[in-house]
XYZ file of C-alpha atoms in Angstrom:
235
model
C -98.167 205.946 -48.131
C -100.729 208.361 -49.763
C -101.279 211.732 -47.935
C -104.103 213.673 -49.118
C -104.975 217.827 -48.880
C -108.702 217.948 -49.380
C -111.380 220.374 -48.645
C -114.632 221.168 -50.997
C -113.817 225.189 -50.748
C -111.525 226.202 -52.665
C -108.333 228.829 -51.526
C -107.933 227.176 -48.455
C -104.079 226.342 -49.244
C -104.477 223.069 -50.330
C -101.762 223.185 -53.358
C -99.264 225.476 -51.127
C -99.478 222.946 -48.010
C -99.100 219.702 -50.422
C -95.958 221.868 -52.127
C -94.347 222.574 -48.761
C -95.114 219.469 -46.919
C -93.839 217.186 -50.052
C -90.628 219.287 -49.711
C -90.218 220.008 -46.577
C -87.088 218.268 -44.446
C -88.412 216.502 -42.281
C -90.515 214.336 -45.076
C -87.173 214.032 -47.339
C -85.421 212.389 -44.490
C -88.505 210.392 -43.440
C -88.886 209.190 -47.306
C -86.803 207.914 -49.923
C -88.585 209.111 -52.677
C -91.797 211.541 -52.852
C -94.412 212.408 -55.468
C -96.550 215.765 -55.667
C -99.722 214.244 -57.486
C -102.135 217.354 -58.725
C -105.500 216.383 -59.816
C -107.078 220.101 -59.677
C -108.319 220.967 -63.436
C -106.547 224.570 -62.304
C -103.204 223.486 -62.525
C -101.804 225.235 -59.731
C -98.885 223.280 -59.062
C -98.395 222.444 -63.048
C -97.404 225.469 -63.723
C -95.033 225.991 -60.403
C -93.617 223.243 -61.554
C -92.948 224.273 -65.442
C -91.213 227.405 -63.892
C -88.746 225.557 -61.865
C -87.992 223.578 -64.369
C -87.213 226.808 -66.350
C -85.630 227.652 -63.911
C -82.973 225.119 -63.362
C -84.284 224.173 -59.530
C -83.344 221.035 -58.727
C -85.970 217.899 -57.748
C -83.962 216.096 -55.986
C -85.934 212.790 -54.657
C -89.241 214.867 -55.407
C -91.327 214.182 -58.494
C -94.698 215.504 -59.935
C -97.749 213.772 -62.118
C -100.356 215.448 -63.275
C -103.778 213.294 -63.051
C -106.772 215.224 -65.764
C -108.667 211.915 -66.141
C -112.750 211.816 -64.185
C -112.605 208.148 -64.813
C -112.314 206.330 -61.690
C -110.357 203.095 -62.940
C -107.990 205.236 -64.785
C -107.392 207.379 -61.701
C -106.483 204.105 -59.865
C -104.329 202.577 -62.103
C -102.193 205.815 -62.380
C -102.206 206.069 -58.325
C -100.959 202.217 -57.959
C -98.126 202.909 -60.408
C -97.198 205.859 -58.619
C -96.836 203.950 -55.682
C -94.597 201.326 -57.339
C -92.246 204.149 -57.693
C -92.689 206.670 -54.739
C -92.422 205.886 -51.098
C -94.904 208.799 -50.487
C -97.184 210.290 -52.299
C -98.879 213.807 -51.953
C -102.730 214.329 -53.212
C -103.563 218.263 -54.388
C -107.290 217.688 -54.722
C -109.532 220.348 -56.095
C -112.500 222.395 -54.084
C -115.449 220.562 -55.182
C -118.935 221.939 -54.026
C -120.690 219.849 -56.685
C -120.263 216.636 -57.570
C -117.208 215.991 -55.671
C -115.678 212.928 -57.625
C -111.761 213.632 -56.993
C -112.820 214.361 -53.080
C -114.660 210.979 -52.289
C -111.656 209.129 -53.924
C -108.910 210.621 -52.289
C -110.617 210.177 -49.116
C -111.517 206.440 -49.754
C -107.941 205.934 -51.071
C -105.791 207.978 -48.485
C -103.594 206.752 -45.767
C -104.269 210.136 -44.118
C -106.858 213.036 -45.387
C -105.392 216.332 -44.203
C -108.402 218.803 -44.420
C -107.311 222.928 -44.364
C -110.032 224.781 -42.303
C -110.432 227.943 -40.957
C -112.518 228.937 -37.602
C -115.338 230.631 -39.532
C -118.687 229.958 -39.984
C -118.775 229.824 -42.825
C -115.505 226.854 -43.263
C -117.466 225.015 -40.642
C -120.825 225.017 -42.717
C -119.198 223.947 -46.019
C -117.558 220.803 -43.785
C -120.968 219.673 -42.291
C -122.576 219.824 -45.870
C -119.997 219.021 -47.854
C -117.473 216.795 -46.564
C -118.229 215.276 -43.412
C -121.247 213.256 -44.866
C -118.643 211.697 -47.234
C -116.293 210.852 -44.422
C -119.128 209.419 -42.616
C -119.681 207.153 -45.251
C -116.555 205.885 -45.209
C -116.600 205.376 -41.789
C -119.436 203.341 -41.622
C -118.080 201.008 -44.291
C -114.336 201.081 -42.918
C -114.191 201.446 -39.067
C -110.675 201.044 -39.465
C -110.576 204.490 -41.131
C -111.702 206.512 -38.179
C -108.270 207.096 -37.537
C -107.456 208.765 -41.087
C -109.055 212.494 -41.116
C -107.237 215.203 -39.527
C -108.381 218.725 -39.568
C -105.164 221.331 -40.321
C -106.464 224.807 -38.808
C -105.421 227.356 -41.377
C -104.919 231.210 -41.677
C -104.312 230.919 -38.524
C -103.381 234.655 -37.189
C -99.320 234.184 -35.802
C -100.597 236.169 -32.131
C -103.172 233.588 -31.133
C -102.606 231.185 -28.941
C -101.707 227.665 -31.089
C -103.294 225.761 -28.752
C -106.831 227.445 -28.186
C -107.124 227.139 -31.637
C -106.323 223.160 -31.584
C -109.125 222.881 -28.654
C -111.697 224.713 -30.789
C -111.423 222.148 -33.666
C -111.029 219.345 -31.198
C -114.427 220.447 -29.635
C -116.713 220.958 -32.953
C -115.133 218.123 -34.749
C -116.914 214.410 -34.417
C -115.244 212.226 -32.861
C -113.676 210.313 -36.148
C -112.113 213.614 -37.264
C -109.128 214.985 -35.497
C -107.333 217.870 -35.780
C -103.886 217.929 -35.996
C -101.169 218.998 -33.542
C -100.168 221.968 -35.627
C -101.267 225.217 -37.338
C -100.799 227.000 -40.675
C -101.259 230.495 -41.002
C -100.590 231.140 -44.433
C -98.715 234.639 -44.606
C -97.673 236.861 -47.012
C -94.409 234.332 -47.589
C -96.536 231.792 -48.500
C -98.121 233.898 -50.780
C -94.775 235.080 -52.516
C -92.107 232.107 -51.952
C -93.232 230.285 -55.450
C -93.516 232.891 -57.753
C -90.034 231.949 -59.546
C -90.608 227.816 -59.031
C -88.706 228.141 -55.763
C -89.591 225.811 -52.661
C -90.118 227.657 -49.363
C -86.620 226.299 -48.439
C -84.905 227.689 -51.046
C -86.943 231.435 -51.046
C -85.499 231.670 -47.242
C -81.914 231.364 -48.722
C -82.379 233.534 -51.385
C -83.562 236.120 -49.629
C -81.000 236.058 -46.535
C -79.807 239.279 -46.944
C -83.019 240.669 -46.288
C -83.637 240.774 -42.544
C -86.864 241.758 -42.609
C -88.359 239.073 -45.234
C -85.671 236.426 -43.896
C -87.216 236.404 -40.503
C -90.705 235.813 -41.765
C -89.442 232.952 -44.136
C -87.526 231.316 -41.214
C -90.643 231.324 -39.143
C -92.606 229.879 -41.958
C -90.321 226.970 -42.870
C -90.537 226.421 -39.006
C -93.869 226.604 -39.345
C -94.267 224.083 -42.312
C -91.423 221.226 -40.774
C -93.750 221.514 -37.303
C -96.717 220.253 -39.313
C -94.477 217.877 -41.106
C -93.414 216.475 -37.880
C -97.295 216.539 -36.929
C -97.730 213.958 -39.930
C -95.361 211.743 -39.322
C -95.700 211.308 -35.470
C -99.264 210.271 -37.019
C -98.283 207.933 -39.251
């Protein structure tokens, strides 16, 4: 199975939700083996990943490829082999407002296209010009894919009410985009929990003696395993 964070803007949380969702619980039980699969030029994960390595954090039945080629059949070929080896893989794709190569081919190639969006103007314009003509396409070529796009509302403010916010989406969206049965509003933990190479798991533990920043990382690994569960009850 190939999951796929995309969205043409970038900061949207793209590379922390394919992080947390590739090791969150509720995908390692649901799994055998996973792969985080980076294809952003920035390297965001790359380097999270050299530093737990440094580190000495384990992997576990998680594993990581970096993909730098723009050549379509090249791209391929490295996905399929992936897949020989991984029972899931997870697809960090860069914010493309031009051009958007990497974008149109994780979206033709995913099992499910998870797309980060906020309820602002100006997140909603950048979808209608940027991304929804390409899943259009798609469409019109696949019927069979009308089933594949779901919209993640993100930064998400913890007070509002999860559902109103899943009701918005569902209203403004066409009909061949969803939005998914969960929210993430990307706090100041999320901001924080990989500065040492550390998965969002491991950052609650470390800092259990901490009330205070224990309590927020407990509600965001809740957080993060709800949209997990999300994902799967999709699949």
């Amino acid at each position: 199975m190939i999951i796929a964070f995309v969205q043409t803007k970038g900061g949207t949380g793209k590379s922390t939700l394919a992080q947390c969702i590739a090791f969150s619980k509720r995908m390692t039980q649901a799994f055998g083996t996973i792969s985080i699969v980076e294809m952003d030029p920035q390297k965001t994960i790359s380097k999270w990943w050299l530093r737990r390595k440094e580190n000495g954090f384990p992997t576990g039945r998680v594993g990581f490829s970096h993909i730098s080629s723009t050549d379509r059949h090249i791209i391929l070929s490295q996905i399929e082999e992936l897949e020989q080896k991984s029972d899931l893989l997870v697809l960090d794709v860069p914010g493309e407002s031009i051009g958007k190569f990497h974008t149109q081919f994780a979206c033709a190639v995913a099992d499910m296209v998870l797309i980060p969006m906020r309820t602002s103007t100006n997140d909603e314009e950048a979808f209608a010009d940027n991304l929804l003509p390409i899943i259009t396409r798609i469409i019109e070529v696949d019927r069979d894919s009308r089933d594949v796009f779901h919209v993640v509302p993100a930064f998400t403010h913890p007070l509002v009410n999860r559902l109103n916010v899943i009701e918005y989406f569902q209203e403004m969206l066409p009909e061949y985009v969803h939005c998914l049965n969960a929210t993430f509003s990307f706090g100041s933990v999320f901001e924080n929990y990989s500065r040492g190479g550390s998965t969002l798991h491991e950052y609650a533990k470390a800092v259990k003696t901490n009330q205070k920043l224990y309590e927020q990382a407990k509600k965001a690994v809740i957080e993060v395993e709800t949209i997990a569960s999300a994902i799967i009850n999709l699949r």
